[in-house]
Amino acid sequence: LLTISGGNAHRIFDKEAPANQGEGTLFGVQNMKLINGRASNELGGAAILGRFFGSLKVINVTFDNNQSQLSNADACGAVHTGGYKEVLFANCVFNNNKAANGGAVGTIGSSQTFINCRFENNEATGTGGTFDKGGSGGAVYVDGIDQNGVNNTMSMCGCVFINNKAKYQSGALNVIFYAGKGSSFSIDKCSFEKNSCTPDKGGAFYFMNGTLNLTNSTFADNSTPSIGGGIWTSNYNATIANCTFKGNLAVNGNDGLGGAVALDGSGANKNATITNCTFAENRAGNFASGIFNGGSLTLTNNLFANNQVGNGFQSNPYGGAVINKGSAITINPGNLQFPKGYTGQFGVQERDDWMNNEVMSEDPLLSALADNDGPTKTMALPTNSPAKDKGTTAGSPNADQRGKPRKGNVDIGAFEVQ
């Protein structure tokens, strides 16, 4: 591949559409390495800065060690785009890029698609706390995708986020749409592993103001000391299916809630449906080791195993998998939690807010997270698991997280025994 270096001193590409030609203009970058770019002004985009084009297509490009301003909230790392009708990243690699927001990619008002991209060791270095200090989206930062009143979409498929960091919130991915615009975001077959942020929300992913469809993806070992070790979301309509959440942490001593997922209760929309997901070995310092629900939540065919809460009032560290502080929680058939609850402050065995008599409580005998012949890692069930054939077919996806068919009586969780 052709390699172009900014020599640790210069931006590599700076492209702005000619006057009155933006919508019909294509800017393409393909089959190259862009390294050591530097952007000293507030716009960022050390490798690519693009503004007001019709389309940007970046295919088979590696971005390595590009750096924009580390404290200006508008400065995004390797790539910064604004006002694009269409942005495509396909088969790209982003390593060791840094900026105040969006260590690898930052976009404003651009509809975008990411396919088979890898983000590793990128960092959002701003300190956060106020809008102008950055620190969000260790790998990707998105500020709206609608353009001229048109409701646009964003999608990711087959992407991997590993060891990205943010010094405020959203260790890997920060997506904020504009409220009331009807924007939507689809994530499919993606992996989020060992991403982190401090001190605020969303160890891997922070989402606000739109529709979220999350499928066939894995969140493993992501962390925050605050809320939502894997995911934090607000003002949402969310559908989460065939996903695995393993070992995510929302822990700072006895603080932290929503070890895997935190569904915030603010905003006009706060509706979530979670189906055939596996939650295992997640932990919250305070409560809700699996899911903190602040809105309306429907659960079907979900498996919760060995999730922990570290609250000092609880002598048994297991339990608190789902805590409901929202308007409603609907428990459909086919859910399992093991162990079934926790021992409370006065030695009384308590059940989680969500548990009813239809929730099973047997050890599902989960295997460790591994490559089980699918696009993302999963936790396999043995043939003698109590979770086998105990789910409901109503609303269950036709295939499991690996893409293997569900036939007859379905299994609980994201993995279907074949």
CSV table of C-alpha atoms in Angstrom, one decimal:
chain,number,residue,atom,x,y,z
A,1,LEU,CA,0.0,0.0,0.0
A,2,LEU,CA,1.0,3.6,-0.7
A,3,THR,CA,2.1,5.3,2.6
A,4,ILE,CA,1.7,9.0,3.1
A,5,SER,CA,3.1,10.6,6.2
A,6,GLY,CA,2.4,14.0,7.8
A,7,GLY,CA,5.8,13.9,9.3
A,8,ASN,CA,4.4,14.6,12.8
A,9,ALA,CA,3.9,18.2,11.6
A,10,HIS,CA,1.2,18.5,9.0
A,11,ARG,CA,-2.4,17.5,8.1
A,12,ILE,CA,-2.4,15.0,5.1
A,13,PHE,CA,-5.6,15.8,3.3
A,14,ASP,CA,-7.7,19.0,3.6
A,15,LYS,CA,-10.6,19.0,1.3
A,16,GLU,CA,-13.5,21.4,1.0
A,17,ALA,CA,-16.1,21.2,-1.8
A,18,PRO,CA,-16.0,24.0,-4.4
A,19,ALA,CA,-18.8,26.6,-4.0
A,20,ASN,CA,-22.2,25.3,-5.0
A,21,GLN,CA,-20.8,21.9,-5.9
A,22,GLY,CA,-21.0,20.1,-2.6
A,23,GLU,CA,-23.9,17.7,-3.2
A,24,GLY,CA,-22.5,16.2,-6.4
A,25,THR,CA,-18.9,15.9,-5.3
A,26,LEU,CA,-17.2,12.7,-4.4
A,27,PHE,CA,-14.0,12.5,-2.4
A,28,GLY,CA,-12.4,9.1,-2.3
A,29,VAL,CA,-9.4,7.6,-0.5
A,30,GLN,CA,-8.4,4.0,-1.1
A,31,ASN,CA,-5.6,1.5,-0.7
A,32,MET,CA,-3.1,3.5,1.4
A,33,LYS,CA,-1.7,4.1,4.8
A,34,LEU,CA,-2.0,7.6,6.3
A,35,ILE,CA,0.4,8.0,9.2
A,36,ASN,CA,1.8,10.7,11.6
A,37,GLY,CA,-0.6,13.4,10.6
A,38,ARG,CA,-0.9,16.5,12.8
A,39,ALA,CA,-3.7,19.1,13.0
A,40,SER,CA,-3.0,22.1,15.1
A,41,ASN,CA,-6.2,24.1,14.5
A,42,GLU,CA,-9.5,23.6,16.2
A,43,LEU,CA,-11.0,21.5,13.3
A,44,GLY,CA,-8.8,18.5,13.7
A,45,GLY,CA,-8.7,15.8,11.1
A,46,ALA,CA,-5.0,15.1,11.1
A,47,ALA,CA,-5.2,12.6,8.2
A,48,ILE,CA,-8.4,13.8,6.5
A,49,LEU,CA,-10.4,17.0,7.0
A,50,GLY,CA,-13.4,17.0,4.7
A,51,ARG,CA,-16.2,19.6,4.6
A,52,PHE,CA,-19.5,20.0,2.6
A,53,PHE,CA,-19.0,17.3,0.0
A,54,GLY,CA,-21.7,15.1,-1.3
A,55,SER,CA,-19.9,11.8,-0.5
A,56,LEU,CA,-16.7,10.6,1.2
A,57,LYS,CA,-15.6,7.0,0.6
A,58,VAL,CA,-12.6,5.6,2.5
A,59,ILE,CA,-11.8,2.0,1.5
A,60,ASN,CA,-8.9,-0.2,2.7
A,61,VAL,CA,-7.0,2.6,4.5
A,62,THR,CA,-4.9,2.3,7.6
A,63,PHE,CA,-4.7,5.3,9.9
A,64,ASP,CA,-1.9,5.2,12.4
A,65,ASN,CA,-0.5,7.7,14.9
A,66,ASN,CA,-2.5,10.7,13.7
A,67,GLN,CA,-3.1,13.4,16.3
A,68,SER,CA,-5.2,16.6,16.5
A,69,GLN,CA,-5.5,19.1,19.3
A,70,LEU,CA,-5.8,17.3,22.6
A,71,SER,CA,-8.0,19.8,24.5
A,72,ASN,CA,-10.3,21.5,22.0
A,73,ALA,CA,-13.7,19.8,21.8
A,74,ASP,CA,-14.1,20.4,18.1
A,75,ALA,CA,-10.8,18.7,17.2
A,76,CYS,CA,-11.2,15.1,16.1
A,77,GLY,CA,-8.4,12.7,15.4
A,78,ALA,CA,-7.5,11.0,12.2
A,79,VAL,CA,-10.7,12.0,10.3
A,80,HIS,CA,-13.1,14.9,10.8
A,81,THR,CA,-16.0,15.3,8.4
A,82,GLY,CA,-18.8,17.9,8.4
A,83,GLY,CA,-21.9,18.3,6.2
A,84,TYR,CA,-21.6,15.2,4.1
A,85,LYS,CA,-24.6,13.6,2.6
A,86,GLU,CA,-22.9,10.2,2.7
A,87,VAL,CA,-19.8,8.9,4.4
A,88,LEU,CA,-18.4,5.3,4.0
A,89,PHE,CA,-15.6,3.6,5.8
A,90,ALA,CA,-14.9,0.0,4.6
A,91,ASN,CA,-12.1,-2.3,5.6
A,92,CYS,CA,-10.2,0.4,7.4
A,93,VAL,CA,-7.9,0.2,10.4
A,94,PHE,CA,-7.5,2.9,13.0
A,95,ASN,CA,-4.6,2.5,15.5
A,96,ASN,CA,-3.1,4.9,18.0
A,97,ASN,CA,-4.9,8.1,17.0
A,98,LYS,CA,-5.7,10.9,19.5
A,99,ALA,CA,-7.8,14.0,19.8
A,100,ALA,CA,-9.9,15.9,22.3
A,101,ASN,CA,-13.0,14.2,21.0
A,102,GLY,CA,-13.2,11.1,18.7
A,103,GLY,CA,-9.7,9.8,18.8
A,104,ALA,CA,-10.0,8.2,15.4
A,105,VAL,CA,-13.1,9.7,13.7
A,106,GLY,CA,-15.3,12.7,14.3
A,107,THR,CA,-18.3,13.7,12.3
A,108,ILE,CA,-20.9,16.5,12.4
A,109,GLY,CA,-24.2,16.3,10.4
A,110,SER,CA,-23.1,13.5,8.2
A,111,SER,CA,-24.9,10.2,7.4
A,112,GLN,CA,-22.4,7.4,7.6
A,113,THR,CA,-21.6,3.7,7.3
A,114,PHE,CA,-18.8,1.7,8.8
A,115,ILE,CA,-18.1,-1.8,7.4
A,116,ASN,CA,-15.5,-4.2,8.7
A,117,CYS,CA,-13.4,-1.5,10.4
A,118,ARG,CA,-11.0,-2.0,13.3
A,119,PHE,CA,-10.4,0.6,16.0
A,120,GLU,CA,-7.6,-0.1,18.5
A,121,ASN,CA,-5.8,2.0,21.1
A,122,ASN,CA,-7.4,5.3,20.1
A,123,GLU,CA,-8.0,8.0,22.7
A,124,ALA,CA,-10.2,11.0,23.4
A,125,THR,CA,-7.9,13.1,25.6
A,126,GLY,CA,-10.1,16.1,26.6
A,127,THR,CA,-11.0,16.3,30.3
A,128,GLY,CA,-14.8,16.8,29.8
A,129,GLY,CA,-17.2,18.2,32.4
A,130,THR,CA,-18.2,21.1,30.0
A,131,PHE,CA,-19.0,21.0,26.3
A,132,ASP,CA,-15.8,22.8,25.3
A,133,LYS,CA,-13.4,20.4,27.0
A,134,GLY,CA,-14.0,17.2,25.0
A,135,GLY,CA,-13.0,13.8,26.3
A,136,SER,CA,-15.8,11.8,24.5
A,137,GLY,CA,-15.6,8.9,22.0
A,138,GLY,CA,-12.2,7.2,22.4
A,139,ALA,CA,-12.6,5.9,18.8
A,140,VAL,CA,-15.6,7.6,17.2
A,141,TYR,CA,-17.5,10.8,18.0
A,142,VAL,CA,-20.8,11.6,16.2
A,143,ASP,CA,-22.6,15.0,16.6
A,144,GLY,CA,-25.8,14.6,14.6
A,145,ILE,CA,-26.4,12.9,11.2
A,146,ASP,CA,-29.5,14.8,9.9
A,147,GLN,CA,-28.8,17.4,7.2
A,148,ASN,CA,-31.1,20.2,6.0
A,149,GLY,CA,-34.1,18.6,7.8
A,150,VAL,CA,-33.6,15.2,6.3
A,151,ASN,CA,-33.6,12.2,8.7
A,152,ASN,CA,-30.5,10.2,8.0
A,153,THR,CA,-29.2,6.9,9.3
A,154,MET,CA,-26.0,5.5,10.6
A,155,SER,CA,-24.8,1.9,10.5
A,156,MET,CA,-21.9,-0.3,11.6
A,157,CYS,CA,-21.4,-3.9,10.6
A,158,GLY,CA,-18.5,-6.2,11.4
A,159,CYS,CA,-16.5,-3.6,13.3
A,160,VAL,CA,-14.1,-4.2,16.2
A,161,PHE,CA,-13.3,-1.8,19.0
A,162,ILE,CA,-10.4,-2.8,21.3
A,163,ASN,CA,-8.7,-0.9,24.1
A,164,ASN,CA,-9.9,2.5,23.2
A,165,LYS,CA,-10.1,5.1,26.0
A,166,ALA,CA,-11.8,8.4,26.8
A,167,LYS,CA,-10.9,10.7,29.6
A,168,TYR,CA,-14.5,11.7,30.2
A,169,GLN,CA,-17.2,9.4,28.6
A,170,SER,CA,-17.8,6.7,26.0
A,171,GLY,CA,-14.6,4.8,25.8
A,172,ALA,CA,-15.1,3.6,22.2
A,173,LEU,CA,-18.2,5.1,20.6
A,174,ASN,CA,-20.1,8.4,21.3
A,175,VAL,CA,-23.2,9.0,19.3
A,176,ILE,CA,-25.5,12.0,19.9
A,177,PHE,CA,-28.3,12.7,17.5
A,178,TYR,CA,-30.5,15.8,17.6
A,179,ALA,CA,-33.7,15.2,19.5
A,180,GLY,CA,-36.9,14.9,17.5
A,181,LYS,CA,-35.1,14.4,14.1
A,182,GLY,CA,-36.0,10.7,13.8
A,183,SER,CA,-32.4,9.6,13.3
A,184,SER,CA,-31.5,5.9,13.7
A,185,PHE,CA,-28.4,3.8,14.3
A,186,SER,CA,-27.9,0.1,13.5
A,187,ILE,CA,-25.1,-2.0,14.9
A,188,ASP,CA,-24.7,-5.6,13.7
A,189,LYS,CA,-21.9,-8.2,14.2
A,190,CYS,CA,-19.6,-5.8,16.1
A,191,SER,CA,-17.3,-6.4,19.0
A,192,PHE,CA,-16.4,-4.0,21.9
A,193,GLU,CA,-13.7,-5.3,24.1
A,194,LYS,CA,-11.6,-3.6,26.9
A,195,ASN,CA,-12.7,-0.1,26.2
A,196,SER,CA,-12.9,2.3,29.1
A,197,CYS,CA,-13.7,5.8,30.2
A,198,THR,CA,-13.4,7.9,33.3
A,199,PRO,CA,-15.0,9.5,35.2
A,200,ASP,CA,-18.4,9.5,33.4
A,201,LYS,CA,-20.8,7.2,31.5
A,202,GLY,CA,-20.6,4.5,28.9
A,203,GLY,CA,-17.5,2.3,29.2
A,204,ALA,CA,-17.8,1.3,25.5
A,205,PHE,CA,-20.8,3.1,24.0
A,206,TYR,CA,-22.8,6.3,24.8
A,207,PHE,CA,-26.0,6.9,22.8
A,208,MET,CA,-28.6,9.7,22.9
A,209,ASN,CA,-31.7,10.9,21.0
A,210,GLY,CA,-32.8,8.3,18.5
A,211,THR,CA,-33.6,4.8,17.5
A,212,LEU,CA,-31.0,2.1,18.3
A,213,ASN,CA,-31.0,-1.4,16.8
A,214,LEU,CA,-28.2,-3.5,18.3
A,215,THR,CA,-27.9,-7.1,17.1
A,216,ASN,CA,-25.4,-10.1,17.0
A,217,SER,CA,-22.7,-8.1,18.9
A,218,THR,CA,-20.5,-8.6,22.0
A,219,PHE,CA,-19.5,-6.3,24.7
A,220,ALA,CA,-16.7,-7.7,26.9
A,221,ASP,CA,-14.6,-6.3,29.7
A,222,ASN,CA,-15.5,-2.7,29.1
A,223,SER,CA,-15.4,-0.4,32.1
A,224,THR,CA,-16.4,2.9,33.7
A,225,PRO,CA,-16.4,4.1,37.3
A,226,SER,CA,-19.8,5.6,36.8
A,227,ILE,CA,-22.9,4.3,34.9
A,228,GLY,CA,-23.1,1.8,32.1
A,229,GLY,CA,-20.0,-0.4,31.9
A,230,GLY,CA,-20.9,-1.5,28.4
A,231,ILE,CA,-23.7,0.9,27.2
A,232,TRP,CA,-25.3,4.1,28.5
A,233,THR,CA,-28.3,5.5,26.6
A,234,SER,CA,-30.8,8.3,27.0
A,235,ASN,CA,-33.9,9.4,25.0
A,236,TYR,CA,-34.0,6.2,23.0
A,237,ASN,CA,-36.1,3.6,21.3
A,238,ALA,CA,-33.8,0.6,21.6
A,239,THR,CA,-34.0,-3.0,20.3
A,240,ILE,CA,-31.2,-5.3,21.5
A,241,ALA,CA,-31.2,-8.9,20.4
A,242,ASN,CA,-28.7,-11.8,20.1
A,243,CYS,CA,-26.0,-10.0,22.1
A,244,THR,CA,-23.5,-11.1,24.7
A,245,PHE,CA,-22.4,-8.9,27.6
A,246,LYS,CA,-19.6,-10.4,29.6
A,247,GLY,CA,-17.4,-8.9,32.3
A,248,ASN,CA,-18.3,-5.3,31.9
A,249,LEU,CA,-17.8,-3.1,35.0
A,250,ALA,CA,-19.4,0.0,36.4
A,251,VAL,CA,-17.4,0.2,39.6
A,252,ASN,CA,-15.7,2.8,41.8
A,253,GLY,CA,-15.6,1.3,45.2
A,254,ASN,CA,-19.3,1.0,46.2
A,255,ASP,CA,-20.4,3.4,43.4
A,256,GLY,CA,-21.5,2.6,39.9
A,257,LEU,CA,-24.6,1.1,38.4
A,258,GLY,CA,-25.6,-0.7,35.2
A,259,GLY,CA,-22.6,-3.0,34.9
A,260,ALA,CA,-23.5,-4.0,31.4
A,261,VAL,CA,-26.3,-1.6,30.3
A,262,ALA,CA,-27.8,1.6,31.7
A,263,LEU,CA,-31.1,2.7,30.3
A,264,ASP,CA,-31.5,6.3,31.5
A,265,GLY,CA,-34.9,7.6,32.5
A,266,SER,CA,-34.6,11.1,31.1
A,267,GLY,CA,-36.0,12.3,27.7
A,268,ALA,CA,-39.3,11.9,25.9
A,269,ASN,CA,-38.5,8.4,24.6
A,270,LYS,CA,-37.2,5.6,26.9
A,271,ASN,CA,-38.4,2.3,25.5
A,272,ALA,CA,-36.2,-0.8,25.2
A,273,THR,CA,-36.8,-4.4,24.1
A,274,ILE,CA,-34.0,-6.9,25.0
A,275,THR,CA,-34.3,-10.4,23.5
A,276,ASN,CA,-32.1,-13.6,23.5
A,277,CYS,CA,-29.1,-11.9,25.1
A,278,THR,CA,-26.6,-13.3,27.5
A,279,PHE,CA,-25.4,-11.3,30.5
A,280,ALA,CA,-22.5,-13.0,32.5
A,281,GLU,CA,-19.9,-11.9,35.0
A,282,ASN,CA,-20.8,-8.2,34.8
A,283,ARG,CA,-20.4,-6.1,37.9
A,284,ALA,CA,-21.7,-2.8,39.4
A,285,GLY,CA,-20.3,-1.2,42.5
A,286,ASN,CA,-23.7,-0.1,43.7
A,287,PHE,CA,-26.5,-2.0,42.0
A,288,ALA,CA,-27.9,-3.4,38.7
A,289,SER,CA,-24.9,-5.5,37.7
A,290,GLY,CA,-26.7,-6.4,34.4
A,291,ILE,CA,-29.3,-3.8,33.5
A,292,PHE,CA,-30.3,-0.6,35.1
A,293,ASN,CA,-33.7,0.4,33.7
A,294,GLY,CA,-35.0,3.9,33.9
A,295,GLY,CA,-37.7,3.6,31.3
A,296,SER,CA,-40.0,1.0,29.8
A,297,LEU,CA,-38.3,-2.4,29.3
A,298,THR,CA,-39.4,-5.7,27.9
A,299,LEU,CA,-37.3,-8.8,28.5
A,300,THR,CA,-37.6,-12.1,26.6
A,301,ASN,CA,-35.3,-15.2,26.5
A,302,ASN,CA,-32.4,-13.5,28.3
A,303,LEU,CA,-29.8,-15.3,30.4
A,304,PHE,CA,-28.2,-13.7,33.5
A,305,ALA,CA,-25.4,-15.7,35.1
A,306,ASN,CA,-23.0,-14.8,37.9
A,307,ASN,CA,-23.4,-11.0,37.7
A,308,GLN,CA,-22.1,-9.2,40.8
A,309,VAL,CA,-22.9,-6.1,42.8
A,310,GLY,CA,-20.3,-4.7,45.2
A,311,ASN,CA,-22.6,-2.7,47.5
A,312,GLY,CA,-21.4,-3.1,51.1
A,313,PHE,CA,-25.0,-3.7,52.3
A,314,GLN,CA,-25.0,-7.0,50.4
A,315,SER,CA,-23.2,-9.8,52.0
A,316,ASN,CA,-23.6,-12.0,48.9
A,317,PRO,CA,-21.9,-10.4,46.0
A,318,TYR,CA,-24.1,-12.1,43.4
A,319,GLY,CA,-27.5,-10.7,42.2
A,320,GLY,CA,-29.0,-7.3,41.5
A,321,ALA,CA,-28.9,-8.3,37.8
A,322,VAL,CA,-31.8,-6.1,36.8
A,323,ILE,CA,-32.9,-3.1,38.8
A,324,ASN,CA,-36.1,-1.2,37.7
A,325,LYS,CA,-36.4,2.4,38.5
A,326,GLY,CA,-38.4,3.2,35.4
A,327,SER,CA,-42.1,3.4,34.3
A,328,ALA,CA,-42.6,-0.3,33.5
A,329,ILE,CA,-40.9,-3.6,33.1
A,330,THR,CA,-42.5,-6.5,31.2
A,331,ILE,CA,-41.2,-10.0,31.8
A,332,ASN,CA,-42.1,-12.4,29.0
A,333,PRO,CA,-41.4,-16.1,29.2
A,334,GLY,CA,-38.0,-17.6,28.8
A,335,ASN,CA,-35.7,-15.6,31.1
A,336,LEU,CA,-33.2,-17.1,33.5
A,337,GLN,CA,-31.1,-15.7,36.4
A,338,PHE,CA,-28.5,-17.6,38.4
A,339,PRO,CA,-28.2,-17.2,41.3
A,340,LYS,CA,-31.7,-16.0,41.8
A,341,GLY,CA,-31.1,-13.0,44.1
A,342,TYR,CA,-28.9,-11.6,46.8
A,343,THR,CA,-28.8,-11.5,50.6
A,344,GLY,CA,-29.9,-8.1,51.8
A,345,GLN,CA,-28.8,-5.9,54.7
A,346,PHE,CA,-30.7,-7.8,57.3
A,347,GLY,CA,-30.0,-11.3,56.0
A,348,VAL,CA,-33.2,-11.6,54.1
A,349,GLN,CA,-33.0,-13.3,50.8
A,350,GLU,CA,-34.3,-10.8,48.2
A,351,ARG,CA,-35.1,-11.2,44.6
A,352,ASP,CA,-34.3,-8.7,41.9
A,353,ASP,CA,-36.9,-6.1,41.0
A,354,TRP,CA,-37.6,-8.0,37.8
A,355,MET,CA,-37.9,-11.6,38.9
A,356,ASN,CA,-41.3,-13.3,38.9
A,357,ASN,CA,-42.3,-17.0,39.1
A,358,GLU,CA,-41.7,-17.5,35.4
A,359,VAL,CA,-38.0,-16.6,35.7
A,360,MET,CA,-35.8,-19.7,36.0
A,361,SER,CA,-33.0,-19.9,38.5
A,362,GLU,CA,-30.7,-22.8,37.6
A,363,ASP,CA,-27.0,-22.8,36.7
A,364,PRO,CA,-26.9,-22.6,32.9
A,365,LEU,CA,-23.4,-24.1,32.8
A,366,LEU,CA,-22.1,-21.4,30.5
A,367,SER,CA,-18.7,-21.9,28.8
A,368,ALA,CA,-16.1,-19.1,28.7
A,369,LEU,CA,-16.4,-16.4,26.1
A,370,ALA,CA,-14.8,-17.8,22.9
A,371,ASP,CA,-14.9,-18.0,19.1
A,372,ASN,CA,-17.7,-20.5,18.5
A,373,ASP,CA,-17.9,-20.3,14.7
A,374,GLY,CA,-19.6,-16.9,14.4
A,375,PRO,CA,-18.7,-13.3,13.5
A,376,THR,CA,-18.4,-12.4,17.2
A,377,LYS,CA,-17.4,-14.3,20.4
A,378,THR,CA,-20.2,-16.0,22.4
A,379,MET,CA,-20.6,-18.1,25.5
A,380,ALA,CA,-21.7,-21.6,24.6
A,381,LEU,CA,-24.3,-23.7,26.3
A,382,PRO,CA,-23.6,-27.5,26.7
A,383,THR,CA,-26.3,-30.0,25.6
A,384,ASN,CA,-27.2,-30.6,29.2
A,385,SER,CA,-27.7,-26.9,30.1
A,386,PRO,CA,-31.0,-26.1,31.9
A,387,ALA,CA,-31.3,-23.2,29.4
A,388,LYS,CA,-31.6,-25.5,26.5
A,389,ASP,CA,-35.1,-25.5,24.9
A,390,LYS,CA,-36.6,-23.4,27.7
A,391,GLY,CA,-37.1,-20.2,25.7
A,392,THR,CA,-40.2,-19.0,23.9
A,393,THR,CA,-40.5,-18.8,20.2
A,394,ALA,CA,-42.6,-15.6,20.3
A,395,GLY,CA,-40.4,-12.8,19.3
A,396,SER,CA,-37.2,-14.9,19.2
A,397,PRO,CA,-34.8,-14.2,16.2
A,398,ASN,CA,-34.7,-17.0,13.6
A,399,ALA,CA,-31.0,-17.4,14.2
A,400,ASP,CA,-28.7,-17.0,17.2
A,401,GLN,CA,-25.8,-14.6,17.6
A,402,ARG,CA,-23.5,-16.8,15.4
A,403,GLY,CA,-26.1,-17.0,12.6
A,404,LYS,CA,-27.0,-20.6,13.5
A,405,PRO,CA,-30.7,-21.5,13.1
A,406,ARG,CA,-33.1,-21.7,16.0
A,407,LYS,CA,-35.4,-24.6,15.4
A,408,GLY,CA,-38.3,-26.0,17.5
A,409,ASN,CA,-37.9,-25.1,21.2
A,410,VAL,CA,-35.4,-22.3,21.4
A,411,ASP,CA,-32.7,-21.9,24.0
A,412,ILE,CA,-32.4,-19.0,26.5
A,413,GLY,CA,-29.7,-16.5,25.7
A,414,ALA,CA,-27.6,-15.6,22.6
A,415,PHE,CA,-26.3,-19.1,21.9
A,416,GLU,CA,-28.4,-21.9,20.4
A,417,VAL,CA,-27.3,-25.5,20.8
A,418,GLN,CA,-27.2,-27.2,17.4
